[in-house]
């Protein structure tokens, strides 16, 4: 089918390609002319046959806001917008309302898979009405990975459910990565272990901890055995924070995912004000840093 | 090749079957006559041709200790013992010494895979000398999963390295399970999500969090959608505790795996003494439990 | 000076008494006639001489909202309202705006001390303009504990700063209580320690951990040595949640306070969905709960 | 009474002074001649009247071991040794045995108070037989803070109980310091708070969080308002590690104290191997560090 696609960054660019290879007619718009098929959003709307379907794949937050607001102006009643970015699920209802007031339908879609999605397919979690989801199912069908539909696609619930599921997916991801990483550090610290990469590689088949992330960790260690070319500075992109906030809202204990989030915050600090305060306290009661008798109390 | 196998519980029983299907001659010993091939350890030693190889697959701790001590008595110089149980790696050197004093070789082998190992193969992490490992490589080759050797087997280092790698594997496992479980609880708490099982099932292909444990969680939820038939009471079997203790020894920060371990401890308490103390403190400064104005301070 | 006081619950009731003992004329309003000095908020406004000062001491959230909205109707330009409850600091600016539109000034005051404040004085953290704070300083002076002003009172900044400081105070409180409580549980678990209460009591003087909370814990244990009459079920009253949310907003790692918050959430669950999922996973890969060989992997 | 005192570092030096001011005859030994009263341990033994009491106040671990071993050689049956250092409680029974074999009694004493103990007195937690404790009670009475005996001294149980109580004390201390420090960092991060020091200072009276550590934090911030002259690098001196290990032994959930310990480990790492691995993983699935579309999933 025909699809408008706004945002041709790393994700959108690949998705256009996968959809085209799947036989769809994709007209892409991006502010960078070198990748864009049309010069403006208005031109995109004009180029599509009504009723239109437009997939938005831009950074979450105000850029998504602006894009959807602009689309509300250039699209027509009966059209449909899919927000495939990592928007916070709480923004979906307002976006659905904004578009709905103009007769435009809205679906939120959580998309997982990163740069591998082009070849392996994207895991999809979508929210919206059954009618709307059915309407763009051919697009979802091409984007999703091959195999059983239920193993790579879920219509998780009404508007917001897709992004909620994706948010939790990413929160879990934080915890998984941290669990592997802590284990890696411990293996690397122990002299008995002669080749940390080989151990992690060996977990690929048969073990309880085998996973895609485990394989990626083995691959990363193969490329750079002691992570010489990498720093611990680690960004977080919203979903981790939102997951912990939702846990607080729902009174769900979430020690592991929260700890994973805090470790990212800490990784970006030059020095820790918290630990400066702890260190200052030790000095206050224990005297100078170096003492003959243990100074800790 | 020929192998003695001591311990025909859930793991050992299946391993005997997998090895026999792989063409090996396995003579198993277990105190339960209905599963044992020989009546005693001495009979096992007699039934094997020297130089013997004996795999020990019994609960870690004193049962493993006793088994290895007994084997030291019935085996002969030139024989070889493999401890495939979940022994703490610190016990490997004493066991190697005990056996070595009688001229018997020792290998420690961490075995992952649980009840699935019978059909899928067991992930193997072994420690010992190259010579000793080579000697029983045909056994490892049959037990390990099909595919690249390096993807399911690692000779991790000298004696102790196998159990160390397995210990870290299990520590990671604790963290992974907890990450998925926290995410599950949050999904289940949110009304937007109409079918938690379907969301987790959909992560099977294409997503970053796809893994064997993710598939098992989807399977478990399919069988018992709200975990009606299960309690949160969760045992831990040693490796998690040892992993955190090793982290402390190596001064490795390990917030996620430690939190996962503590959650298991907490799951087994009828009520928490810690939280009783917190509750008592709140009463002390805030008055009765129910107050019109917030009592917390 | 003269003060209107709305809310005569546990905190407000005691504050009225302390203020009256300090020589102030306090007219209190509460929906419960048996404690109220006037029948309605309107009657309260009438009974006070303009320009009026009214202290609001009611539960945070919609009751505070409603009270301030009602006060905006019955008060006059030039009057001043102090919110002494545990409102979230983000509600202070809207309340200041609502009142400011009618020419009424606003101060937010974090009040600590619980039921002990009546006799020991209340720790005060206030936000607002210098002019407004100066105006009601006689009230603050009577409420605060004796001693140096700076040791029991702070004008922390503009509107919102008082509740922000109080929020952080309570977040810290969560962490402190949990630290003592964890230590208590460990002492109580160890046979070498013959009298846990005596150990905690002995920390009262000379030690690094001495504090008011430590003394309260010793007192609580004296009254109920093994906490027989108490359960671990522990409420949280907002500030802990908000503190962690603010930490996330500011990208501040906050492992200890977050863990303390999550422990409270967990204390209120009959059973943990997270641990049910972990337990289900263990069953999936390890077979039945009881196995002869360690079932964990 | 007469006391031998081995170790005249920061703690021992002050303790000698406090004891002498309390009317005791203290003969101190230290390898540094400029502070020592006698040239050797043997000379110390000779200078004391039998039955002797000798207080050991040296760094825990092998130095304490060596000192006690040496004392066993120079002392006589009927003498008594007190280990006042921060020894692990598990070392007390072996030390008691070593000395007991020669007829020498042993007491373990946890001593809190740091450099403030000289003037304020030392919080004391002791383990040993009633008879032995009674014998040196005059010494304990002078070292402990003034006031009720039970508020600064506890005979916690048999040999080992004193160090166990001190270990838990220090574990709690880790958690308390971290709770205050996290709160400090959050206050410092928020623009509404005009003077972080003033807020923490104001908690001195009336509040729930008032404590000695809180006052020390206020003092430290007064001396160096933004901790310009301090780094976050924070040592740990054993008790924190042992506390978490004991929690694991007793299956006590200990999230807060463990998190405080791990934060210290992290503070001493130039970069975090764990976070390098997390960062490497993100690159693996998300492409380059900078992406137009969120790369986290």
Coordinates of C-alpha atoms in Angstrom, one line a residue, chain B residues 3-203:
Chain B
X3 CA 32.1 -42.7 31.4
X4 CA 31.1 -43.2 35.0
X5 CA 28.3 -40.9 36.1
X6 CA 27.6 -40.3 39.8
X7 CA 24.2 -38.7 40.5
X8 CA 21.2 -39.5 38.4
X9 CA 18.9 -36.7 39.5
X10 CA 17.1 -34.4 37.1
X11 CA 20.3 -33.4 35.5
X12 CA 22.4 -36.5 35.7
X13 CA 19.6 -38.8 34.5
X14 CA 19.1 -36.7 31.3
X15 CA 22.8 -36.4 30.7
X16 CA 23.2 -40.2 30.8
X17 CA 20.5 -40.5 28.2
X18 CA 22.0 -37.8 26.0
X19 CA 25.4 -39.4 26.2
X20 CA 24.1 -42.9 25.5
X21 CA 22.2 -41.5 22.5
X22 CA 25.5 -40.0 21.4
X23 CA 27.2 -43.4 21.4
X24 CA 29.0 -43.4 24.7
X25 CA 29.0 -46.1 27.3
X26 CA 27.7 -44.6 30.5
X27 CA 27.6 -46.5 33.8
X28 CA 25.6 -44.5 36.3
X29 CA 25.6 -44.6 40.0
X30 CA 22.9 -43.2 42.3
X31 CA 21.9 -44.2 45.8
X32 CA 18.4 -44.9 44.4
X33 CA 18.6 -48.5 43.1
X34 CA 15.7 -47.9 40.6
X35 CA 17.8 -45.6 38.5
X36 CA 21.3 -46.9 39.3
X37 CA 23.4 -49.1 37.1
X38 CA 25.6 -50.3 39.9
X39 CA 25.0 -50.8 43.6
X40 CA 28.0 -48.9 44.9
X41 CA 30.7 -46.4 44.0
X42 CA 33.2 -49.3 44.4
X43 CA 31.2 -51.3 41.9
X44 CA 31.2 -48.3 39.6
X45 CA 35.0 -48.2 39.8
X46 CA 35.2 -51.9 39.1
X47 CA 32.9 -51.7 36.2
X48 CA 35.0 -49.0 34.4
X49 CA 38.2 -49.7 32.5
X50 CA 41.2 -47.8 33.7
X51 CA 42.1 -45.1 33.1
X52 CA 38.6 -44.1 34.2
X53 CA 36.7 -40.9 33.8
X54 CA 33.9 -40.2 36.3
X55 CA 31.5 -37.3 36.1
X56 CA 30.1 -36.2 39.4
X57 CA 26.6 -34.6 39.2
X58 CA 25.3 -34.3 42.7
X59 CA 24.2 -31.3 44.9
X60 CA 27.0 -28.9 45.7
X61 CA 28.5 -28.7 49.2
X62 CA 29.0 -31.6 51.5
X63 CA 27.4 -34.2 49.1
X64 CA 29.9 -33.3 46.4
X65 CA 32.6 -33.3 49.1
X66 CA 31.7 -36.7 50.3
X67 CA 31.4 -38.1 46.7
X68 CA 34.8 -36.8 45.7
X69 CA 36.4 -38.1 48.9
X70 CA 34.9 -41.5 48.3
X71 CA 36.0 -41.5 44.7
X72 CA 39.5 -40.7 45.8
X73 CA 39.4 -44.0 47.6
X74 CA 37.9 -46.2 44.9
X75 CA 39.7 -44.8 41.9
X76 CA 43.3 -45.2 40.8
X77 CA 46.2 -43.1 39.6
X78 CA 45.6 -42.0 36.1
X79 CA 41.8 -41.7 36.5
X80 CA 40.0 -38.4 36.0
X81 CA 37.1 -36.8 37.9
X82 CA 34.8 -34.1 36.5
X83 CA 32.7 -32.1 39.0
X84 CA 29.7 -31.0 36.9
X85 CA 27.6 -29.8 39.8
X86 CA 27.2 -26.2 40.9
X87 CA 30.1 -26.3 43.4
X88 CA 31.6 -23.0 44.5
X89 CA 34.8 -22.5 42.6
X90 CA 36.7 -22.1 45.8
X91 CA 36.1 -25.8 46.4
X92 CA 37.7 -26.9 43.2
X93 CA 41.3 -26.4 44.2
X94 CA 40.9 -28.5 47.4
X95 CA 39.2 -31.2 45.4
X96 CA 41.9 -31.1 42.8
X97 CA 44.5 -31.4 45.6
X98 CA 42.7 -34.3 47.3
X99 CA 42.5 -36.2 44.0
X100 CA 45.9 -35.1 42.8
X101 CA 47.6 -36.5 45.8
X102 CA 46.4 -39.9 44.6
X103 CA 47.4 -39.2 41.0
X104 CA 43.8 -38.6 39.9
X105 CA 43.1 -35.6 37.6
X106 CA 40.3 -33.1 38.1
X107 CA 38.1 -30.9 35.9
X108 CA 35.4 -28.6 37.0
X109 CA 32.5 -28.1 34.6
X110 CA 29.7 -25.6 34.8
X111 CA 26.7 -27.0 33.1
X112 CA 23.7 -24.9 32.0
X113 CA 20.5 -25.9 30.3
X114 CA 18.3 -27.4 33.0
X115 CA 15.7 -29.8 31.8
X116 CA 16.0 -28.6 28.3
X117 CA 19.6 -29.8 28.0
X118 CA 18.5 -33.3 27.1
X119 CA 17.2 -32.2 23.7
X120 CA 19.0 -28.9 23.1
X121 CA 22.4 -29.7 24.6
X122 CA 24.1 -28.3 27.6
X123 CA 26.1 -25.1 27.7
X124 CA 29.5 -26.1 29.1
X125 CA 32.1 -24.0 30.9
X126 CA 35.1 -26.1 32.0
X127 CA 38.3 -25.5 34.0
X128 CA 41.4 -27.7 34.1
X129 CA 44.5 -28.5 32.2
X130 CA 44.4 -28.7 28.4
X131 CA 45.5 -32.3 28.6
X132 CA 42.7 -33.3 30.9
X133 CA 40.1 -31.4 29.0
X134 CA 41.2 -32.9 25.7
X135 CA 41.0 -36.4 27.2
X136 CA 37.2 -36.1 27.9
X137 CA 36.4 -33.8 25.0
X138 CA 34.3 -36.6 23.3
X139 CA 32.0 -36.4 26.3
X140 CA 31.8 -32.6 26.2
X141 CA 31.2 -32.7 22.5
X142 CA 28.1 -34.9 23.0
X143 CA 26.7 -32.9 25.9
X144 CA 27.1 -29.5 24.3
X145 CA 24.6 -28.0 21.9
X146 CA 25.0 -28.6 18.2
X147 CA 26.6 -25.8 16.2
X148 CA 29.9 -24.0 16.5
X149 CA 32.0 -25.4 19.4
X150 CA 32.7 -21.9 20.7
X151 CA 29.0 -21.1 20.9
X152 CA 28.3 -23.7 23.6
X153 CA 31.5 -24.7 25.1
X154 CA 34.5 -22.9 26.7
X155 CA 37.6 -24.1 28.3
X156 CA 37.7 -21.1 30.6
X157 CA 41.0 -21.6 32.3
X158 CA 42.7 -23.7 35.0
X159 CA 40.9 -25.6 37.7
X160 CA 38.1 -23.4 39.1
X161 CA 37.5 -21.4 36.0
X162 CA 34.6 -23.5 34.9
X163 CA 32.7 -23.1 38.1
X164 CA 33.6 -19.4 38.2
X165 CA 32.2 -18.9 34.8
X166 CA 29.1 -20.8 35.7
X167 CA 28.7 -18.8 38.9
X168 CA 28.8 -15.6 37.0
X169 CA 26.4 -17.0 34.4
X170 CA 23.9 -17.7 37.2
X171 CA 24.4 -14.3 38.7
X172 CA 23.6 -12.8 35.4
X173 CA 20.6 -15.1 35.2
X174 CA 19.3 -13.7 38.5
X175 CA 19.5 -10.1 37.0
X176 CA 17.9 -11.1 33.7
X177 CA 15.0 -12.8 35.4
X178 CA 14.4 -9.9 37.7
X179 CA 14.5 -7.4 34.8
X180 CA 11.8 -9.3 32.9
X181 CA 9.8 -9.8 36.0
X182 CA 9.8 -6.2 37.0
X183 CA 8.7 -5.3 33.5
X184 CA 6.0 -8.0 33.6
X185 CA 4.6 -6.6 36.9
X186 CA 4.4 -3.1 35.4
X187 CA 2.7 -4.2 32.3
X188 CA 0.2 -6.2 34.3
X189 CA -0.5 -3.1 36.5
X190 CA -1.4 -0.9 33.6
X191 CA -5.0 -1.0 32.2
X192 CA -4.0 0.2 28.8
X193 CA -2.3 -3.2 28.3
X194 CA -5.0 -5.6 27.4
X195 CA -3.0 -8.8 27.3
X196 CA 0.3 -8.9 29.0
X197 CA 1.2 -12.3 27.7
X198 CA 0.7 -11.2 24.1
X199 CA 3.1 -8.3 24.6
X200 CA 5.8 -10.5 26.0
X201 CA 5.1 -13.1 23.3
X202 CA 5.6 -10.4 20.7
X203 CA 9.1 -9.7 21.9

